[in-house]
Coordinates of C-alpha atoms in Angstrom, one line a residue:
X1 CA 321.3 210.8 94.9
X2 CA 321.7 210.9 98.5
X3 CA 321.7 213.9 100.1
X4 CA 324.8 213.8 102.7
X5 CA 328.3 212.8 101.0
X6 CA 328.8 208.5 101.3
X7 CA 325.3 207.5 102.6
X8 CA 324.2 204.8 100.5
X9 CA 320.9 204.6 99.4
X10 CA 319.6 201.4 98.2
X11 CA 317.8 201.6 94.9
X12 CA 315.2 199.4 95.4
X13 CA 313.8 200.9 98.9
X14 CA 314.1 205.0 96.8
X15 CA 312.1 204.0 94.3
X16 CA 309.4 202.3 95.8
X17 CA 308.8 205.4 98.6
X18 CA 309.4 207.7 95.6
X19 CA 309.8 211.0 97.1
X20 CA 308.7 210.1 100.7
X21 CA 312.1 208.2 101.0
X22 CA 313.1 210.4 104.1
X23 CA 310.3 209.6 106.0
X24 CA 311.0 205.8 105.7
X25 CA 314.5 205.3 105.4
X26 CA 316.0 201.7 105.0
X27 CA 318.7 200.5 107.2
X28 CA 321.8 198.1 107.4
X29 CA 323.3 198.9 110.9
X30 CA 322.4 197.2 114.4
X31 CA 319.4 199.7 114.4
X32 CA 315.9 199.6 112.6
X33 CA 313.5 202.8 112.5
X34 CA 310.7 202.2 114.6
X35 CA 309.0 205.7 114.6
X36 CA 309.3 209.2 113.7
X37 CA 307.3 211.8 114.5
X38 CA 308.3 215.3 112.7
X39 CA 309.3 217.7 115.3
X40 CA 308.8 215.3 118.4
X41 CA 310.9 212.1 118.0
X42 CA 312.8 209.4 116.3
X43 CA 312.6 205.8 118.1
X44 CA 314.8 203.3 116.9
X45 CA 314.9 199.3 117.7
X46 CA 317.9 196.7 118.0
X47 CA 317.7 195.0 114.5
X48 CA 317.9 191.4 115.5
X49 CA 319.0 190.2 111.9
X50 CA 322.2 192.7 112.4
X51 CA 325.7 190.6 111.7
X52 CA 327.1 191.6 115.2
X53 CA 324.4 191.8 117.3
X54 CA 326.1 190.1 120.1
X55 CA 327.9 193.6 120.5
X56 CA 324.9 196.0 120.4
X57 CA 323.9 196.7 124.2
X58 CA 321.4 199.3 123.7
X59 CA 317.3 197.7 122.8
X60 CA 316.1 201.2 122.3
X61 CA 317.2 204.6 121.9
X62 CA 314.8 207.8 121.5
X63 CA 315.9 210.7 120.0
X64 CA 314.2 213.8 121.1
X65 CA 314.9 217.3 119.2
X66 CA 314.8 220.2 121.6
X67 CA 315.1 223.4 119.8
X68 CA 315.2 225.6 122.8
X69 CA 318.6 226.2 124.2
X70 CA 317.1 226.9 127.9
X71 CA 315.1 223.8 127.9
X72 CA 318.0 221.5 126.9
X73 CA 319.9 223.0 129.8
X74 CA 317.3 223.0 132.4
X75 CA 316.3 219.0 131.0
X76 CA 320.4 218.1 131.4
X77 CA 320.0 220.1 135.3
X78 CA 317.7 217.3 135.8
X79 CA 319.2 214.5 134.8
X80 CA 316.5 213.6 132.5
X81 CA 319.0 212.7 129.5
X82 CA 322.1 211.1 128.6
X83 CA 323.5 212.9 125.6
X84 CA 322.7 216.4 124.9
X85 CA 324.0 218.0 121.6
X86 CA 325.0 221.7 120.7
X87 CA 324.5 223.0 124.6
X88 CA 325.7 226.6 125.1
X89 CA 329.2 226.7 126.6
X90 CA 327.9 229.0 129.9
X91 CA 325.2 226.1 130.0
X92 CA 327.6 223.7 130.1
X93 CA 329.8 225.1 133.3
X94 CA 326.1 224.3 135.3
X95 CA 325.8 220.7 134.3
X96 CA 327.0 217.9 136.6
X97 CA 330.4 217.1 135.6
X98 CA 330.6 219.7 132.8
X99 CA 329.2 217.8 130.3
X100 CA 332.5 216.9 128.5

């Protein structure tokens, strides 16, 4: 059963990782899982066999958990990212163009 409400799972791909499934998940959208490190980072790929690939204008994207509230802020100070998620609202006031 898959564990967040509408995400199909296909059958096949769950039982053959068994309980490891999460670790190797199979996709269908214009992005394949390249790597994932626990705790460090998730890379993932274009998917050149996606249906409208022709509209995907992004070959890679790296996402990198940062627990730390003070090193997301002083990372976003610097530029170093694009998107940052759940940044502390006084945080926010200090990033170029407010971050929203």
């Amino acid at each position: 059963m898959p564990r967040r409400a509408g995400m199909m799972v296909s059958p096949k791909a769950a039982e053959a990782a068994g309980d490891k499934f999460g670790l190797k998940p199979v996709c269908a959208g214009p992005y394949k899982l390249v790597e994932r490190v626990q705790q460090d980072r998730i890379v993932a790929e274009k998917f050149p066999g996606y249906w409208n690939k022709d509209q995907v204008f992004i070959d890679k994207i790296t996402y990198l958990p940062i627990v730390d509230a003070t090193v997301r802020s002083i990372h976003a100070r610097w530029g170093r990212y694009r998107e940052l998620r759940q940044v502390v609202a006084v945080d926010a006031l200090e990033q170029p163009g407010h971050l929203g």
